[in-house]
mmCIF file of C-alpha atoms in Angstrom:
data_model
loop_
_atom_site.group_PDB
_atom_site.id
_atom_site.type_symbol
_atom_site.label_atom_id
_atom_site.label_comp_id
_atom_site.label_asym_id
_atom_site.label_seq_id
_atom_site.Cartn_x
_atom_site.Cartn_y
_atom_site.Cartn_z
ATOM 1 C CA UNK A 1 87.413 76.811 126.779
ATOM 2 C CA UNK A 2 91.269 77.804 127.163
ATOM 3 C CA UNK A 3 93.060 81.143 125.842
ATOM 4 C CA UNK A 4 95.548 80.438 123.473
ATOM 5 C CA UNK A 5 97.673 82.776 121.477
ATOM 6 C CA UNK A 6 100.977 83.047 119.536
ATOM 7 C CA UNK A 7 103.835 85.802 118.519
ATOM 8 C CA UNK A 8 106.195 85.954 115.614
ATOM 9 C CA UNK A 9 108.433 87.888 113.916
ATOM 10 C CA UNK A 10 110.562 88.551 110.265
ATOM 11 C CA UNK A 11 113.550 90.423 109.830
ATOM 12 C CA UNK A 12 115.755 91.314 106.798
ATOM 13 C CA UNK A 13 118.168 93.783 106.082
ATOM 14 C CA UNK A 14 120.539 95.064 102.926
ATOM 15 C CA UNK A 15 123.500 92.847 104.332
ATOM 16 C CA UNK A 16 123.407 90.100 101.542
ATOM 17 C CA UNK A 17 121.703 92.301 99.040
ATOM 18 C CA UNK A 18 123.450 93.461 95.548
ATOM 19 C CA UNK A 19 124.326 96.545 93.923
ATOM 20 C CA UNK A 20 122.605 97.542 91.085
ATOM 21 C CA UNK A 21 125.348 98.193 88.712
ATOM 22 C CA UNK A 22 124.027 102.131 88.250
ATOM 23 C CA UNK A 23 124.416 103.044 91.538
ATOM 24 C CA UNK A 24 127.659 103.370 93.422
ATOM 25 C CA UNK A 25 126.564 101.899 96.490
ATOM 26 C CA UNK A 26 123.906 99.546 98.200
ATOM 27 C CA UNK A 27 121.158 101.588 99.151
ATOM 28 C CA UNK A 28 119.480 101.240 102.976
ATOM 29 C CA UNK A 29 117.113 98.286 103.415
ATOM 30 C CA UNK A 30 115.285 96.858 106.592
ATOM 31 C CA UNK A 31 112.229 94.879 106.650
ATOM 32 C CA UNK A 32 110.691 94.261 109.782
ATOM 33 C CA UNK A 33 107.071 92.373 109.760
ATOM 34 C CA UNK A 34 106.291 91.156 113.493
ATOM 35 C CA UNK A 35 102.251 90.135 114.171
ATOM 36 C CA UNK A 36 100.582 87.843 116.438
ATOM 37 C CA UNK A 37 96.788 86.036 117.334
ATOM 38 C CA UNK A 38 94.546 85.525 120.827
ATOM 39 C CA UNK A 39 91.756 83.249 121.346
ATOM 40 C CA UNK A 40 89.732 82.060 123.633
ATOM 41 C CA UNK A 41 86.112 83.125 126.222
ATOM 42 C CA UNK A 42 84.989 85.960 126.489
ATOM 43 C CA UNK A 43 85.013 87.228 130.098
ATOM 44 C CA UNK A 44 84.138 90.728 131.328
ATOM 45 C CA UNK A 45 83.908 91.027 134.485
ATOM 46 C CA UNK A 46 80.612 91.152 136.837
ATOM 47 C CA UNK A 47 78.898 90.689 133.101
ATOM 48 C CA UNK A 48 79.925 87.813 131.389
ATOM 49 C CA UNK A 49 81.598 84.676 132.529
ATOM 50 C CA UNK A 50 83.301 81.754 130.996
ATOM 51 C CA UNK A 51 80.166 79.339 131.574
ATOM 52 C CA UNK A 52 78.121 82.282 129.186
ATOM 53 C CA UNK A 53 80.174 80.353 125.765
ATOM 54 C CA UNK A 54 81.189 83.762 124.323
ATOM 55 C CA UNK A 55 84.426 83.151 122.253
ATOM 56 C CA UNK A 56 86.960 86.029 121.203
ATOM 57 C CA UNK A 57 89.626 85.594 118.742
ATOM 58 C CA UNK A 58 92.274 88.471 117.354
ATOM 59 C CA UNK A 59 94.800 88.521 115.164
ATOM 60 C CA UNK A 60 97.019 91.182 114.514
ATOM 61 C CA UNK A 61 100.236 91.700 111.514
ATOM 62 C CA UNK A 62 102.271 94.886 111.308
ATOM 63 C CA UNK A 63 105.282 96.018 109.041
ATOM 64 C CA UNK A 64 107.882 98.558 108.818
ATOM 65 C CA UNK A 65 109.682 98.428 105.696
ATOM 66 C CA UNK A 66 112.508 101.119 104.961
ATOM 67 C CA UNK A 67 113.924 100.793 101.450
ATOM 68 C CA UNK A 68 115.936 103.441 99.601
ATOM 69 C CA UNK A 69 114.405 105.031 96.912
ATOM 70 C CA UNK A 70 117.377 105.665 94.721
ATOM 71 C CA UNK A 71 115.970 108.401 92.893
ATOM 72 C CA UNK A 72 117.888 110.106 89.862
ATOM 73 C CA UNK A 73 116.967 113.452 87.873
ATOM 74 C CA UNK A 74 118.761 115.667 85.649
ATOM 75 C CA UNK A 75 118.267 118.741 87.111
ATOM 76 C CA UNK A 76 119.430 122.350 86.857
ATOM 77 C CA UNK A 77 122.990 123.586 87.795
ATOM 78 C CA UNK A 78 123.413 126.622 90.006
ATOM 79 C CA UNK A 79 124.954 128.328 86.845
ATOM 80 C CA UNK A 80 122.006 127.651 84.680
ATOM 81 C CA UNK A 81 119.406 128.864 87.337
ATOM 82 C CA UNK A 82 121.472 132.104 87.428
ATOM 83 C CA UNK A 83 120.855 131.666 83.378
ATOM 84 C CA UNK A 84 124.404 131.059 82.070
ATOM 85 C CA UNK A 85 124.472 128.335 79.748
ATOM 86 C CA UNK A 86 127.687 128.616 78.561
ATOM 87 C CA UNK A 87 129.275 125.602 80.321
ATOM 88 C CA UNK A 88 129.694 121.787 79.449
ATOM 89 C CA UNK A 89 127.118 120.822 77.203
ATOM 90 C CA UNK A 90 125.161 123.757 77.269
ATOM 91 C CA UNK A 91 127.685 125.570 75.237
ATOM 92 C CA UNK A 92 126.864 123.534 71.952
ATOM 93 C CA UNK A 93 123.097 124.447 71.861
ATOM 94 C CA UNK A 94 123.044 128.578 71.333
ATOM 95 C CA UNK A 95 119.931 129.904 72.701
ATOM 96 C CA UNK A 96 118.392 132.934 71.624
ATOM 97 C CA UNK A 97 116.511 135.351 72.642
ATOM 98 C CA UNK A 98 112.903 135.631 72.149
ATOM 99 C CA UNK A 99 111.971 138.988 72.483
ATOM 100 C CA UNK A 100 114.725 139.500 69.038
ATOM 101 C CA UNK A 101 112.396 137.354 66.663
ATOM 102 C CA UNK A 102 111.055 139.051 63.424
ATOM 103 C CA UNK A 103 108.126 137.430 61.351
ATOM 104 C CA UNK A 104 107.965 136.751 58.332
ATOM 105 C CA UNK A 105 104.573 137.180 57.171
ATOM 106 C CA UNK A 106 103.156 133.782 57.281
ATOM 107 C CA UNK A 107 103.607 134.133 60.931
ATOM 108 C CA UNK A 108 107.047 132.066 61.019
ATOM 109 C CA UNK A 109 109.971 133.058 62.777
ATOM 110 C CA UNK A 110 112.874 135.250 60.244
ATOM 111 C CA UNK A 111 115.788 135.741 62.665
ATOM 112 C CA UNK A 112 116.356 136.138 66.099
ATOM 113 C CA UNK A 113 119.351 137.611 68.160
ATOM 114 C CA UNK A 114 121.675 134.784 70.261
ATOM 115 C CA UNK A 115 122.541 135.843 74.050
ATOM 116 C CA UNK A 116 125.427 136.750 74.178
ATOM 117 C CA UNK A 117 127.787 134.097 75.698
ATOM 118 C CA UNK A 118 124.917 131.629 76.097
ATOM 119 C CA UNK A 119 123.942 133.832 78.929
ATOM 120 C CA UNK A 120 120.423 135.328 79.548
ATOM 121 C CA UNK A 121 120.898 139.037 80.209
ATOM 122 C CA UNK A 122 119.580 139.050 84.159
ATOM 123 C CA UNK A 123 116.932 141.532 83.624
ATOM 124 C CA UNK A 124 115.214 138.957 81.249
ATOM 125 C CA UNK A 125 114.931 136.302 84.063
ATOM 126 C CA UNK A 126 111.418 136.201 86.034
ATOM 127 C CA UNK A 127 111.861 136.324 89.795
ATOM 128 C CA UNK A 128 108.763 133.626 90.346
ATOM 129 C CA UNK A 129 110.052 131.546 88.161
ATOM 130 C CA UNK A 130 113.602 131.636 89.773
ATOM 131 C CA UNK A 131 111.734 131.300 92.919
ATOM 132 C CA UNK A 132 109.933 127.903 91.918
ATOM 133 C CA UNK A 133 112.865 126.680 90.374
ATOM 134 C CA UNK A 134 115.097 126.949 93.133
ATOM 135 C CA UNK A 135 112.379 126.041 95.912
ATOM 136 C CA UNK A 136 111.840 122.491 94.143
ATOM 137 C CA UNK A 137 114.848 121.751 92.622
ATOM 138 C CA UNK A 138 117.639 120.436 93.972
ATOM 139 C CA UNK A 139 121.454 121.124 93.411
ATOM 140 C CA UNK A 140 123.617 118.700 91.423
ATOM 141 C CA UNK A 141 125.092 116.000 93.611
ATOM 142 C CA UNK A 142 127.061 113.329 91.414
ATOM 143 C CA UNK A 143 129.466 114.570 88.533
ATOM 144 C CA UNK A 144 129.418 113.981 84.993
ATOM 145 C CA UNK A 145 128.852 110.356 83.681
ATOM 146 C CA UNK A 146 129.064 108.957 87.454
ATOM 147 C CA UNK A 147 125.503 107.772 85.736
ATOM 148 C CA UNK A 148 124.964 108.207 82.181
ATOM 149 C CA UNK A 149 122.258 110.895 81.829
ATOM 150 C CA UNK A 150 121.405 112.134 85.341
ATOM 151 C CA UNK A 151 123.486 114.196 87.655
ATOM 152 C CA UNK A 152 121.390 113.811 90.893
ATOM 153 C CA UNK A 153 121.047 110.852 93.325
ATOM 154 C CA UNK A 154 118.726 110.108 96.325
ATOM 155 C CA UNK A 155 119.000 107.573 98.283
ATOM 156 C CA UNK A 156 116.413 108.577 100.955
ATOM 157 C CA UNK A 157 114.365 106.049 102.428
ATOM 158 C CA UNK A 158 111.016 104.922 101.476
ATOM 159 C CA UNK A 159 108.787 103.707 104.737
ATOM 160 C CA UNK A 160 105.786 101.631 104.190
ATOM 161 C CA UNK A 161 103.812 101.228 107.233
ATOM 162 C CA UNK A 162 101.244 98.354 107.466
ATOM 163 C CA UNK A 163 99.001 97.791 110.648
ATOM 164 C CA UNK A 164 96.230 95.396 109.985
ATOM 165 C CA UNK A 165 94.260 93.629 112.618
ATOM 166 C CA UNK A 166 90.418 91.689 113.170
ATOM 167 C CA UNK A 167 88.846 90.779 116.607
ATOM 168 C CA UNK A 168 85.734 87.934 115.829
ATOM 169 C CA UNK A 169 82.901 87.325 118.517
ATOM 170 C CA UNK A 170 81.099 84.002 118.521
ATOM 171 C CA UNK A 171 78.295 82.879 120.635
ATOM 172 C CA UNK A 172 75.681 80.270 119.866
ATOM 173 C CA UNK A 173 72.133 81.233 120.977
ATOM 174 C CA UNK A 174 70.721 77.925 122.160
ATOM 175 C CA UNK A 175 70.992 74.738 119.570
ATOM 176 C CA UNK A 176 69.767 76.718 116.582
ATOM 177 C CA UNK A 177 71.247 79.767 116.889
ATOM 178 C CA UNK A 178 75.037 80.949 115.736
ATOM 179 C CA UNK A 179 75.952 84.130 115.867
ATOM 180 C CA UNK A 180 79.180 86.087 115.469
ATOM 181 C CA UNK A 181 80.470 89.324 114.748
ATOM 182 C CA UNK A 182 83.772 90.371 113.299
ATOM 183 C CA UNK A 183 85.329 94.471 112.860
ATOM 184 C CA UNK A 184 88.636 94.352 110.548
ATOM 185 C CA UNK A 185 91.051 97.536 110.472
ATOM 186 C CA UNK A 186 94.132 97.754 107.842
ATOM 187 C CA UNK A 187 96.210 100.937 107.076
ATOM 188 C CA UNK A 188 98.936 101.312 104.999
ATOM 189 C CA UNK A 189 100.587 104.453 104.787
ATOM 190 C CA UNK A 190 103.897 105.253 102.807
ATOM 191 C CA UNK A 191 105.942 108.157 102.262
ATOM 192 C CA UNK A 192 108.582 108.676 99.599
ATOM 193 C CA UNK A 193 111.272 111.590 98.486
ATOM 194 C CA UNK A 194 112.183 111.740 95.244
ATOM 195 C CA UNK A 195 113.582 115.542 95.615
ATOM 196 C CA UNK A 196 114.063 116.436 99.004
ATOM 197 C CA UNK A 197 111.488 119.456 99.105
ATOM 198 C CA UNK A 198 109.253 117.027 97.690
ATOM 199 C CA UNK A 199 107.390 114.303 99.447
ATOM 200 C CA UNK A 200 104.593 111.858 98.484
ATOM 201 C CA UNK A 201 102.750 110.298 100.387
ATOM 202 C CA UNK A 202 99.744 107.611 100.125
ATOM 203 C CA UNK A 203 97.913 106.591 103.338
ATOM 204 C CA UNK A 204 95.150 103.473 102.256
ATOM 205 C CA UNK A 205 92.425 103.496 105.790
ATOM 206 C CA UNK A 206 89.987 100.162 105.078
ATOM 207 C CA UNK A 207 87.507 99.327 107.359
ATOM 208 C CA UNK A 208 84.950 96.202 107.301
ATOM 209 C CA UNK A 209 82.725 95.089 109.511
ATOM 210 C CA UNK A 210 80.002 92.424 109.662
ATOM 211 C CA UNK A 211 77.547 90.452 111.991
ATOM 212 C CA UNK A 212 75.613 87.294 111.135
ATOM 213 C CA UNK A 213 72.899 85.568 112.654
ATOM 214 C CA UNK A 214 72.205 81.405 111.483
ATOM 215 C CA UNK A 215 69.307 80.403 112.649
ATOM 216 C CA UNK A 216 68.212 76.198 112.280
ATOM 217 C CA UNK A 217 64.688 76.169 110.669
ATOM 218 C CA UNK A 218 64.709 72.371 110.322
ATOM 219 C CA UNK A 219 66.664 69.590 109.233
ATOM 220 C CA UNK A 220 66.653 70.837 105.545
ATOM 221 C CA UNK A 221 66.350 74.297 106.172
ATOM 222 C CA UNK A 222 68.824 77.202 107.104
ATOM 223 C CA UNK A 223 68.063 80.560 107.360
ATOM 224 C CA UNK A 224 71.295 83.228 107.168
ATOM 225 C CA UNK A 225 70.989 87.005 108.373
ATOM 226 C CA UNK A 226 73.582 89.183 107.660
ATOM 227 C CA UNK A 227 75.067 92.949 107.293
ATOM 228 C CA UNK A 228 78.340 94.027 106.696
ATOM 229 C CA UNK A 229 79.865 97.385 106.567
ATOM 230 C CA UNK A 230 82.840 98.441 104.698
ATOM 231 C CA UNK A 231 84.734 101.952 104.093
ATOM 232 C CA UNK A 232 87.711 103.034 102.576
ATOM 233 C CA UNK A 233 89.509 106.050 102.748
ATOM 234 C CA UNK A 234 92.847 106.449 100.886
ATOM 235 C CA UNK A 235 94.780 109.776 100.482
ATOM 236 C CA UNK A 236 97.533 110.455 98.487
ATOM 237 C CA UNK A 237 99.735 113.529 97.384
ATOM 238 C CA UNK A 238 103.007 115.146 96.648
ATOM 239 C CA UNK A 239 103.783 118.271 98.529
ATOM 240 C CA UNK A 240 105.908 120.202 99.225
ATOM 241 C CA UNK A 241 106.765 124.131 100.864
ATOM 242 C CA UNK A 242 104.528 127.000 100.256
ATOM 243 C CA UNK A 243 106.041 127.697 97.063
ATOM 244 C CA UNK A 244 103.059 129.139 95.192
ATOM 245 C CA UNK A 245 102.772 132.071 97.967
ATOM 246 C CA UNK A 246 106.550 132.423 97.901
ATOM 247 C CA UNK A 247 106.718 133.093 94.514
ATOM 248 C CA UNK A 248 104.134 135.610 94.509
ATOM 249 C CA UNK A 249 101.724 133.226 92.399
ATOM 250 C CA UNK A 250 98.349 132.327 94.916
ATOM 251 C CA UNK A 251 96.348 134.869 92.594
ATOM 252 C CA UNK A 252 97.157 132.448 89.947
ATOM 253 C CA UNK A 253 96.853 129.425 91.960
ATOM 254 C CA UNK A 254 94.393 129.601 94.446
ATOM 255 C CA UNK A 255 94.517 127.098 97.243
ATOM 256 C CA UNK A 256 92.968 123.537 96.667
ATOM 257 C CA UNK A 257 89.897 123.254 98.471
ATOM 258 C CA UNK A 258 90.973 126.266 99.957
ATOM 259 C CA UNK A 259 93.306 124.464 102.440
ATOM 260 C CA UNK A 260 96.328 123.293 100.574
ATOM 261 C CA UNK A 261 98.765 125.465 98.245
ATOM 262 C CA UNK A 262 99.803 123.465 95.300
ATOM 263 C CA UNK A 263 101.160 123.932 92.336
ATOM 264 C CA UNK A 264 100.479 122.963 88.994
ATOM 265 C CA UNK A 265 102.952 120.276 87.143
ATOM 266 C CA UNK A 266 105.839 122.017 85.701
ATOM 267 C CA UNK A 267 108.141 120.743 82.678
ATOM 268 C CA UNK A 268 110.871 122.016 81.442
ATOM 269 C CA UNK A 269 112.607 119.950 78.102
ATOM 270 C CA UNK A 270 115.314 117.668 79.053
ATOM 271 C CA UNK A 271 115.007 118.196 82.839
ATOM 272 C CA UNK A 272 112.649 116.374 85.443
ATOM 273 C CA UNK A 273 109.443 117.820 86.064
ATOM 274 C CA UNK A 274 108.459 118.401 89.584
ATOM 275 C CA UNK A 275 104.790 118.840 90.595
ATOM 276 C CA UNK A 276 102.521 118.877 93.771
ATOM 277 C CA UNK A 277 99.160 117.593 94.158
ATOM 278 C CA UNK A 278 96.072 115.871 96.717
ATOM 279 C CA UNK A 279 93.707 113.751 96.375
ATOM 280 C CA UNK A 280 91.201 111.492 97.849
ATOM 281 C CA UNK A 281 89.211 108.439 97.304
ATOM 282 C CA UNK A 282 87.147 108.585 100.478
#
């Protein structure tokens, strides 16, 4: 018949952590988990009183965590999104060009013309696809062989957020009557960046609630009503700018669920893809 209750709290940090030998530094890192519980009667006032035996008991955990992401890509140079591929490694794979090729008549390809230089002639390069290209992808940020086989870093943060907490009621009706109810809330939503015009996201919403009623037929015999309620509602995506309407392409790609402008995934050989998309589990 006395409240009672606690606090607590867990903190670490990138201070004693290690660097992974492909990166060139120790990336950001802070874990923060802090939570605490209640208990004890129920009393609202000019309703119920302590003498009424209605119990209350809450708990409640949280958690910032901010850890970086330490994404790499190969991506596309400024030079080669202007179409010149005629420096570094570029220049020992000729490309060609494809509106050159000749047949030969079982439909395979004779000959074709090379560009010039390893440089697509400018007229030959399609503005929405420039547009896409440069909306999504980042510029080079580490030199050559800094790490074998990328030549883009980020070390942005990724920040999980976790908030999860249950309140309990208990009362007993009499000597053969126990009854309690109990509502529990947890949501977990996290954000990551791999490029920086790109950002996913993934937000978990759970809900549960139940009440039960035990009712003493006899000295052999229980008798146990109970409902419960639960609903979930995660979300997740990757979006980014309106880069379907800048482009010129929402004919093409008509807005999902006529709210959101995505675009489709896009690969390109030897490069990371980049993609946007929504969804729902609700």
């Amino acid at each position: 018949n006395q409240y009672h209750g606690d606090a607590w709290e867990f903190l670490q940090n990138n201070a004693l952590n290690s660097r992974s030998y492909f990166l060139p530094s120790i990336g950001a890192f802070k874990w923060n988990q802090f939570g605490g519980s209640f208990g004890g009667p129920l009393v609202i006032p000019h309703l119920l009183s302590k003498e009424k035996a209605w119990y209350l008991y809450g708990w409640y955990d949280g958690a910032r965590i901010h850890s970086a992401t330490n994404f790499t890509a190969l991506v596309p140079t400024a030079a080669e999104l202007q179409g010149d591929f005629s420096q570094g490694s570029d220049a020992a794979t000729p490309i060609y060009n494809p509106y050159t090729s000749t047949l030969n008549p079982d439909g395979s390809i004779a000959s074709r013309q090379l560009f010039s230089g390893n440089m697509i002639t400018p007229s030959l390069l399609n503005s929405s696809a420039e547009t896409v290209a440069k909306l999504l992808y980042p510029l080079p940020n580490l030199a050559p062989g800094v790490i074998p086989g990328v030549n883009y870093i980020n070390a942005g943060a990724e920040i999980q957020t976790f908030d999860q907490w249950s309140t309990r009621v208990d009362h007993q009706f009499g000597s053969n009557d126990s009854f309690y109810g109990r509502v529990t809330d947890a949501r977990y939503p996290t954000t990551s960046i791999t490029f920086p015009a790109l950002t996913s996201y993934q937000t978990n919403h759970f809900t549960n609630g139940v009440v039960s009623d035990t009712h003493t037929i006899g000295p052999t015999a229980l008798l146990t009503i109970r409902f419960g309620l639960q609903r979930t509602n995660p979300e997740y995506g990757n979006l980014g700018p309106p880069v379907a309407q800048q482009a010129g392409l929402t004919a093409g790609f008509p807005p999902y669920e006529g709210r959101f402008q995505l675009m489709p995934p896009i690969s390109i050989g030897g490069y990371n893809g980049v993609s946007e998309y929504r969804g729902s589990d609700g």
